[in-house]
Coordinates of C-alpha atoms and ligand atoms in Angstrom, one line a residue:
M1 CA 37.9 -6.5 30.1
R2 CA 37.3 -3.8 27.6
Q3 CA 40.0 -2.7 25.2
P4 CA 40.4 0.8 23.8
D5 CA 40.8 -0.1 20.1
S6 CA 38.0 -2.1 18.5
N7 CA 40.3 -3.3 15.8
D8 CA 42.8 -4.6 18.3
R9 CA 39.9 -6.1 20.1
L10 CA 38.6 -7.9 17.1
R11 CA 42.1 -9.0 16.1
R12 CA 42.5 -10.4 19.7
R13 CA 39.2 -12.1 19.4
L14 CA 40.2 -13.7 16.1
V15 CA 43.6 -14.9 17.4
T16 CA 42.0 -16.5 20.5
G17 CA 39.0 -17.7 18.6
G18 CA 40.3 -20.5 16.4
A19 CA 41.3 -18.4 13.4
A20 CA 43.9 -21.0 12.5
A21 CA 41.2 -23.7 12.1
F22 CA 39.1 -21.1 10.1
A23 CA 42.1 -20.6 7.8
A24 CA 42.6 -24.4 7.6
A25 CA 39.0 -24.7 6.5
G26 CA 40.0 -22.6 3.5
L27 CA 38.0 -19.6 4.6
G28 CA 40.8 -17.2 5.2
S29 CA 40.4 -14.5 7.8
F30 CA 37.0 -13.3 9.0
T31 CA 36.3 -10.5 6.6
R32 CA 33.5 -9.8 4.2
S33 CA 35.5 -10.9 1.2
A34 CA 36.5 -14.1 2.9
L35 CA 32.8 -14.8 3.6
A36 CA 32.1 -14.1 -0.1
Q37 CA 34.7 -16.6 -1.0
A38 CA 33.2 -19.1 1.5
A39 CA 30.0 -18.8 -0.4
T40 CA 31.6 -20.6 -3.4
T41 CA 32.9 -23.5 -1.2
E42 CA 30.7 -26.5 -1.7
L43 CA 29.4 -27.8 1.6
P44 CA 26.8 -30.5 2.0
I45 CA 23.6 -29.5 3.7
A46 CA 22.6 -31.4 6.8
N47 CA 21.4 -34.7 5.4
G48 CA 24.0 -37.5 5.4
K49 CA 27.5 -36.6 6.6
R50 CA 27.9 -33.1 7.9
N51 CA 31.0 -31.0 8.0
L52 CA 32.5 -29.6 11.1
V53 CA 34.2 -26.2 10.7
A54 CA 35.7 -23.8 13.2
F55 CA 34.5 -20.2 12.6
P56 CA 36.1 -17.3 14.5
E57 CA 35.7 -17.7 18.3
K58 CA 34.1 -21.1 17.7
R59 CA 35.4 -24.7 18.0
P60 CA 34.5 -27.0 15.1
L61 CA 30.7 -27.0 14.8
I62 CA 28.3 -28.6 12.3
V63 CA 27.9 -26.4 9.3
L64 CA 24.5 -26.0 7.7
T65 CA 25.5 -23.0 5.6
T66 CA 28.6 -20.8 5.5
R67 CA 27.0 -17.6 4.2
P68 CA 25.4 -16.7 6.4
P69 CA 27.0 -18.9 9.0
Q70 CA 24.5 -21.4 10.4
L71 CA 26.2 -23.7 12.9
E72 CA 24.8 -26.5 15.1
T73 CA 26.3 -27.8 18.3
P74 CA 27.3 -31.5 18.2
F75 CA 24.9 -33.2 20.6
E76 CA 27.6 -34.9 22.7
L77 CA 28.5 -31.5 24.0
F78 CA 25.4 -31.3 26.1
N79 CA 26.7 -34.1 28.3
E80 CA 29.7 -32.1 29.3
G81 CA 27.9 -29.7 31.6
L82 CA 24.7 -27.7 31.9
V83 CA 26.3 -24.5 30.6
T84 CA 27.1 -24.4 26.9
P85 CA 30.5 -22.9 26.3
N86 CA 30.5 -19.7 24.1
D87 CA 32.7 -21.4 21.5
A88 CA 30.3 -24.3 21.2
F89 CA 27.1 -22.3 21.1
F90 CA 25.0 -22.6 17.9
V91 CA 24.7 -19.8 15.4
R92 CA 21.8 -18.8 13.3
Y93 CA 21.5 -15.9 10.8
H94 CA 19.0 -15.2 8.0
N95 CA 20.9 -12.7 5.9
A96 CA 24.5 -12.8 4.5
A97 CA 25.4 -9.2 5.3
I98 CA 26.5 -9.8 8.9
P99 CA 28.8 -7.5 10.9
T100 CA 32.3 -8.9 11.4
S101 CA 33.7 -5.9 13.3
V102 CA 31.9 -3.7 15.8
D103 CA 33.3 -1.1 18.2
G104 CA 32.1 -2.5 21.5
D105 CA 32.0 0.9 23.4
K106 CA 30.8 3.3 20.7
H107 CA 28.0 1.0 19.3
A108 CA 24.7 2.7 20.0
I109 CA 21.1 1.6 20.2
K110 CA 18.6 4.0 18.7
I111 CA 15.3 4.2 20.5
G112 CA 12.3 5.8 18.8
G113 CA 9.0 5.0 17.0
N114 CA 5.7 6.7 16.7
A115 CA 4.6 5.6 20.3
C116 CA 7.9 6.7 21.9
G117 CA 7.5 10.0 23.7
K118 CA 11.2 10.8 24.0
P119 CA 13.5 9.2 21.3
F120 CA 17.1 8.9 22.3
E121 CA 20.3 6.9 21.6
I122 CA 22.3 5.0 24.1
T123 CA 25.8 3.8 23.6
M124 CA 27.2 0.6 25.0
A125 CA 29.4 2.5 27.4
E126 CA 26.2 4.2 28.8
L127 CA 24.2 1.0 28.9
R128 CA 27.0 -0.6 31.0
S129 CA 27.5 2.4 33.4
Q130 CA 24.0 3.9 33.8
F131 CA 21.9 0.9 34.6
K132 CA 22.0 -2.0 36.9
P133 CA 22.4 -5.4 35.1
I134 CA 20.8 -8.7 36.1
E135 CA 22.2 -12.1 35.3
Y136 CA 20.6 -15.5 34.9
L137 CA 20.9 -18.8 33.1
A138 CA 18.6 -19.3 30.1
V139 CA 18.3 -21.6 27.2
N140 CA 18.2 -20.2 23.7
Q141 CA 16.7 -22.6 21.2
C142 CA 16.0 -22.1 17.5
S143 CA 12.3 -22.6 16.5
G144 CA 13.5 -25.1 13.9
N145 CA 15.7 -27.1 16.3
S146 CA 15.3 -30.9 15.4
R147 CA 13.5 -30.0 12.1
S148 CA 15.3 -32.8 10.2
L149 CA 13.3 -35.3 12.4
F150 CA 9.9 -34.2 11.1
N151 CA 7.9 -36.8 9.3
P152 CA 6.7 -36.1 6.7
R153 CA 9.8 -34.0 6.1
V154 CA 9.7 -30.2 5.8
T155 CA 11.9 -27.7 4.0
G156 CA 14.3 -25.4 5.9
G157 CA 17.6 -26.0 7.7
Q158 CA 17.8 -29.7 8.4
L159 CA 18.8 -29.3 12.1
T160 CA 19.2 -32.2 14.4
N161 CA 18.9 -31.5 18.2
G162 CA 21.9 -29.1 18.5
A163 CA 20.3 -25.7 17.7
M164 CA 20.0 -24.9 21.4
G165 CA 22.3 -24.0 24.3
N166 CA 22.2 -22.8 27.9
A167 CA 24.2 -19.7 28.9
R168 CA 24.5 -17.2 31.7
W169 CA 23.3 -13.9 30.3
L170 CA 24.1 -10.5 31.9
G171 CA 22.4 -7.4 30.8
V172 CA 20.1 -4.5 31.6
P173 CA 16.3 -5.0 31.8
L174 CA 14.8 -3.6 28.6
R175 CA 12.0 -2.0 30.7
D176 CA 14.6 0.2 32.6
V177 CA 15.8 1.5 29.3
L178 CA 12.3 2.0 27.9
A179 CA 11.4 3.9 31.0
R180 CA 13.5 6.7 29.6
A181 CA 11.6 6.6 26.3
E182 CA 8.4 7.8 27.9
L183 CA 6.0 5.4 26.1
K184 CA 2.8 6.9 24.9
N185 CA -0.4 5.2 25.9
T186 CA -0.9 4.3 22.2
A187 CA 2.1 1.9 22.5
R188 CA 1.3 -1.6 21.3
Q189 CA 4.4 -3.3 20.1
V190 CA 8.2 -2.9 20.3
T191 CA 10.4 -3.8 17.3
F192 CA 14.0 -4.8 17.4
N193 CA 16.6 -4.5 14.6
G194 CA 20.2 -5.5 14.4
L195 CA 23.3 -4.5 12.4
D196 CA 22.9 -7.3 9.9
N197 CA 21.1 -6.4 6.6
G198 CA 19.1 -8.1 3.9
V199 CA 21.0 -8.7 0.7
M200 CA 19.5 -9.3 -2.8
G201 CA 15.9 -9.5 -1.7
G202 CA 16.4 -11.0 1.7
G203 CA 14.4 -8.7 4.0
D204 CA 16.2 -7.0 7.0
F205 CA 15.7 -9.1 10.1
V206 CA 13.3 -7.2 12.4
K207 CA 11.3 -8.8 15.2
A208 CA 8.5 -7.5 17.4
L209 CA 7.1 -8.2 20.9
D210 CA 3.9 -6.9 22.4
V211 CA 4.5 -4.1 24.9
H212 CA 3.6 -6.4 27.9
Q213 CA 6.1 -9.0 26.7
A214 CA 8.8 -6.3 26.2
L215 CA 8.3 -4.9 29.7
D216 CA 8.7 -8.3 31.4
P217 CA 11.5 -7.6 33.9
D218 CA 13.5 -10.6 32.7
V219 CA 13.8 -9.4 29.1
I220 CA 17.3 -7.9 28.9
L221 CA 19.7 -6.1 26.7
A222 CA 22.5 -8.6 27.2
Y223 CA 26.2 -7.7 26.8
Q224 CA 27.8 -10.7 28.5
M225 CA 27.5 -14.4 27.9
N226 CA 29.0 -16.8 30.5
G227 CA 31.0 -13.9 32.1
T228 CA 32.6 -12.5 29.0
D229 CA 31.8 -10.6 25.8
I230 CA 29.2 -12.2 23.6
P231 CA 31.0 -13.9 20.6
M232 CA 30.6 -11.8 17.4
L233 CA 28.5 -14.6 15.8
N234 CA 26.1 -14.7 18.7
G235 CA 25.4 -11.0 18.6
Y236 CA 28.3 -8.9 19.9
P237 CA 28.2 -6.4 21.5
V238 CA 24.5 -6.6 22.6
K239 CA 21.6 -8.9 22.0
L240 CA 18.0 -9.0 23.2
V241 CA 17.5 -11.9 25.5
V242 CA 13.8 -13.0 25.8
P243 CA 14.1 -16.0 28.2
G244 CA 11.6 -18.8 27.6
Y245 CA 10.9 -17.6 24.0
Y246 CA 12.3 -19.1 20.8
G247 CA 15.6 -17.7 19.6
T248 CA 14.0 -15.8 16.8
Y249 CA 13.2 -13.0 19.2
W250 CA 16.8 -12.8 20.6
V251 CA 17.9 -10.1 18.1
K252 CA 21.7 -10.0 17.8
H253 CA 23.9 -6.8 17.3
L254 CA 20.8 -4.9 18.5
S255 CA 20.9 -1.4 17.0
E256 CA 17.4 -0.1 16.8
I257 CA 14.3 -0.3 19.0
E258 CA 11.0 1.2 18.0
V259 CA 7.8 1.6 20.1
I260 CA 4.9 1.6 17.7
D261 CA 1.1 2.0 17.9
R262 CA 0.2 -1.0 15.8
T263 CA 1.1 -4.7 15.2
F264 CA 4.3 -4.9 13.3
D265 CA 3.9 -6.9 10.1
G266 CA 7.4 -7.2 8.7
F267 CA 8.3 -10.4 6.9
W268 CA 10.0 -12.1 10.0
M269 CA 6.8 -11.7 12.0
N270 CA 4.4 -12.4 9.1
P271 CA 4.4 -14.7 7.2
A272 CA 7.7 -16.1 8.8
Y273 CA 7.9 -17.6 12.3
R274 CA 4.2 -18.3 12.7
V275 CA 2.6 -21.4 14.0
P276 CA -0.9 -22.8 13.7
D277 CA -3.2 -20.9 16.1
N278 CA -4.5 -23.8 18.2
D279 CA -3.5 -25.6 21.4
C280 CA -0.9 -27.9 19.9
A281 CA 0.4 -25.4 17.3
C282 CA 0.1 -28.4 15.0
I283 CA -1.9 -29.6 12.0
E284 CA -2.4 -32.9 10.1
P285 CA 0.2 -33.2 7.4
G286 CA -1.1 -31.9 4.1
T287 CA -3.7 -29.6 5.6
T288 CA -3.4 -25.8 6.1
P289 CA -3.9 -24.1 9.4
A290 CA -7.1 -22.1 9.7
A291 CA -5.2 -19.3 11.4
T292 CA -1.7 -18.6 12.6
R293 CA 0.0 -16.7 15.4
P294 CA 3.6 -15.6 16.0
I295 CA 5.7 -18.4 17.6
G296 CA 6.0 -17.8 21.4
R297 CA 7.5 -19.8 24.3
F298 CA 9.3 -23.1 24.2
T299 CA 7.4 -26.2 24.7
V300 CA 8.7 -28.7 27.3
R301 CA 11.6 -30.9 26.1
S302 CA 13.9 -33.5 27.6
F303 CA 16.9 -35.4 26.2
I304 CA 19.1 -38.2 27.4
T305 CA 22.7 -36.8 26.9
S306 CA 24.9 -39.6 28.2
L307 CA 23.9 -42.2 25.7
A308 CA 23.5 -41.9 22.0
N309 CA 21.3 -44.0 19.8
G310 CA 23.1 -47.3 19.2
A311 CA 25.3 -47.1 22.3
Q312 CA 26.6 -50.4 23.7
L313 CA 26.3 -51.2 27.4
R314 CA 27.4 -54.1 29.5
A315 CA 24.6 -56.5 30.4
G316 CA 24.1 -56.7 34.2
Q317 CA 26.1 -53.7 34.9
Q318 CA 24.5 -50.6 36.3
A319 CA 24.8 -47.4 34.1
L320 CA 24.0 -43.9 35.4
V321 CA 22.0 -42.3 32.6
R322 CA 22.0 -38.5 32.5
G323 CA 20.1 -35.8 30.6
I324 CA 18.6 -32.4 30.4
A325 CA 15.1 -30.9 30.5
F326 CA 13.8 -27.4 30.0
D327 CA 10.6 -25.4 29.2
G328 CA 9.3 -22.0 28.4
G329 CA 10.0 -20.5 31.8
Q330 CA 7.9 -22.2 34.4
G331 CA 10.7 -24.5 35.4
I332 CA 10.9 -28.3 35.3
R333 CA 8.9 -30.1 38.0
E334 CA 9.4 -33.7 37.1
V335 CA 11.1 -36.1 34.7
A336 CA 10.1 -39.7 34.2
Y337 CA 12.0 -42.4 32.3
S338 CA 11.1 -45.6 30.6
T339 CA 13.5 -48.4 29.6
D340 CA 10.8 -50.4 27.8
G341 CA 9.8 -48.1 25.0
G342 CA 7.3 -46.2 27.0
Q343 CA 5.2 -49.0 28.6
T344 CA 6.3 -48.4 32.2
W345 CA 7.6 -45.2 33.8
R346 CA 9.5 -44.2 36.9
G347 CA 10.7 -40.9 38.3
A348 CA 14.2 -39.7 37.4
K349 CA 16.3 -37.8 40.0
L350 CA 16.4 -34.1 39.3
G351 CA 19.6 -32.2 39.7
A352 CA 20.0 -28.8 41.3
E353 CA 17.6 -26.0 40.3
M354 CA 19.6 -23.4 38.4
G355 CA 16.8 -21.1 37.5
R356 CA 13.5 -21.5 35.7
Y357 CA 15.0 -20.7 32.3
S358 CA 17.9 -23.1 32.5
F359 CA 18.6 -26.7 31.5
R360 CA 17.7 -28.9 34.5
E361 CA 19.8 -32.0 34.9
F362 CA 18.3 -35.4 35.6
T363 CA 19.8 -38.9 36.2
F364 CA 18.6 -42.4 36.6
A365 CA 20.3 -45.8 37.2
F366 CA 19.7 -48.5 34.6
T367 CA 21.0 -52.1 34.7
P368 CA 20.3 -53.6 31.3
D369 CA 19.6 -57.2 30.5
K370 CA 21.1 -58.7 27.4
G371 CA 19.4 -57.3 24.3
T372 CA 18.1 -54.0 22.9
H373 CA 16.4 -51.4 25.0
D374 CA 14.3 -48.4 24.0
L375 CA 15.0 -45.6 26.5
R376 CA 12.6 -42.6 26.8
V377 CA 12.4 -39.6 29.0
R378 CA 9.4 -37.2 29.5
A379 CA 9.4 -34.0 31.5
W380 CA 6.6 -31.9 33.1
N381 CA 6.9 -28.2 33.9
R382 CA 5.4 -26.5 37.0
S383 CA 2.2 -25.7 35.3
G384 CA 1.8 -29.4 34.3
Q385 CA 2.6 -29.1 30.6
S386 CA 4.5 -32.0 29.2
Q387 CA 5.7 -33.7 25.9
P388 CA 3.5 -35.6 23.5
M389 CA 4.2 -39.4 23.0
E390 CA 3.6 -39.0 19.3
A391 CA 5.3 -36.3 17.3
L392 CA 3.1 -33.2 16.4
W393 CA 3.5 -31.9 12.8
Q394 CA 3.4 -28.4 11.3
P395 CA 4.6 -27.1 8.0
A396 CA 7.6 -25.0 9.2
G397 CA 9.1 -27.7 11.3
Y398 CA 9.1 -25.7 14.5
M399 CA 8.6 -26.7 18.1
R400 CA 9.4 -30.4 18.0
N401 CA 9.0 -31.7 21.5
V402 CA 7.9 -35.4 21.2
V403 CA 9.2 -37.9 23.8
E404 CA 12.5 -39.0 22.1
S405 CA 13.7 -42.6 21.9
V406 CA 17.3 -43.7 22.4
K407 CA 17.9 -47.4 21.5
V408 CA 20.9 -49.1 23.2
T409 CA 22.2 -52.6 23.2
A410 CA 23.6 -54.6 26.1
A411 CA 25.9 -57.5 25.7
Ligands
LIG1 N1 20.4 -9.7 14.0 C1 19.9 -11.0 14.0 N2 19.5 -11.5 15.1 C2 19.0 -12.8 15.1 C3 18.9 -13.6 13.9 C4 19.3 -12.9 12.7 O1 19.2 -13.5 11.6 N3 19.8 -11.6 12.8 N4 18.3 -14.8 14.0 C5 17.5 -15.2 15.1 C6 17.3 -16.6 15.3 S1 16.1 -17.3 14.3 C7 17.9 -17.4 16.3 S2 17.5 -19.0 16.5 C8 18.9 -16.8 17.2 C9 20.1 -17.7 17.3 O2 21.0 -17.1 18.2 P1 22.5 -17.4 18.1 O3 23.0 -17.3 16.7 O4 23.2 -16.5 19.0 O5 22.7 -18.8 18.6 O6 19.3 -15.5 16.8 C10 18.2 -14.7 16.4 N5 18.6 -13.3 16.3
LIG2 MO1 15.8 -19.6 14.8

């Protein structure tokens, strides 16, 4: 439901969005000055005990930084359902100057660039009324999800496994909008910019896709998440959704699209968000990659969600173990599980297919003997790609996808 007055709307969003908890956290209301004040609040970075704070429209989430907000979803939540609720979805920003109030009808996206034959502007109202939207479930995952588990350790946000989420995205295919822009045949890349800005040396966050990636019919300008407005912190009123690709390409508060005749080399494409240009996107610790490329699609991952490390089970009693798997857009074909640290494997039961970009549920029954058990799961996608048994390493701490281990005890 759209409301006429964007201030009313934002006020409504704040009231329904846990503003009380935000105030309780000593951060006041969600204004720029409150965020400036938040910057002076001491909060521990990820290692050791981590604080939970409820930002506007969010339930209490793990705080990595407050300015800009960087919030991680507590992992237990992934056991509650395959769709991550909007108020629990992780948040990642690079720059502190983030929008806190946007008119959801008047907001416009400017489309231009030197390989755009017909520059124009499109408002949200036009985007909603002049095009046919599509909707699908898709996982968004930060490139640095699980970075704190790298060994040797790497710098950057010390995330555990909660910088991911699965939501239902509704939006207009980018290629339908670009069709109006009359791309010149010199077009090589498309760049995307949002309303947030760099401050004090932080470069404006701009991303680029090759034209063929941008014209993929599943790439959308999304304006709904799980059937409602996208939360402000997740990119209200419109974000680019590039299913199967790491979150870095999912530009929030999208305001500018440029079609250009060259490879864009802004900071967030080069040197940031690049991976070693080889099959594993990995190197030996302490070495440097011979060449790099922009990070691309997700690698295959799977997680047990119903049991945490250290869980206690009843010996001799059957437990139903549950988890999730996903990949970069082929879809999951198979999940295997081991209850003996990876020595022997069996097939887990797959849950319903909910689309090739979605989390896929799996389950298996496990009746433990007395003692400690090392549970592992490993997934394969439809093109046969899987997860390594030993962790791969790379300097930025991106793309972790090793077969994880969950140790449980039965008594
Ligand atoms: N405008 C804008 N969009 C952005 C970013 C940003 O800093 N600014 N960060 C990107 C990164 S690295 C990630 S992982 C995703 C996270 O999306 P979320 O905050 O909605 O979870 O947003 C992407 N889009
Ligand atoms: Mo990210």
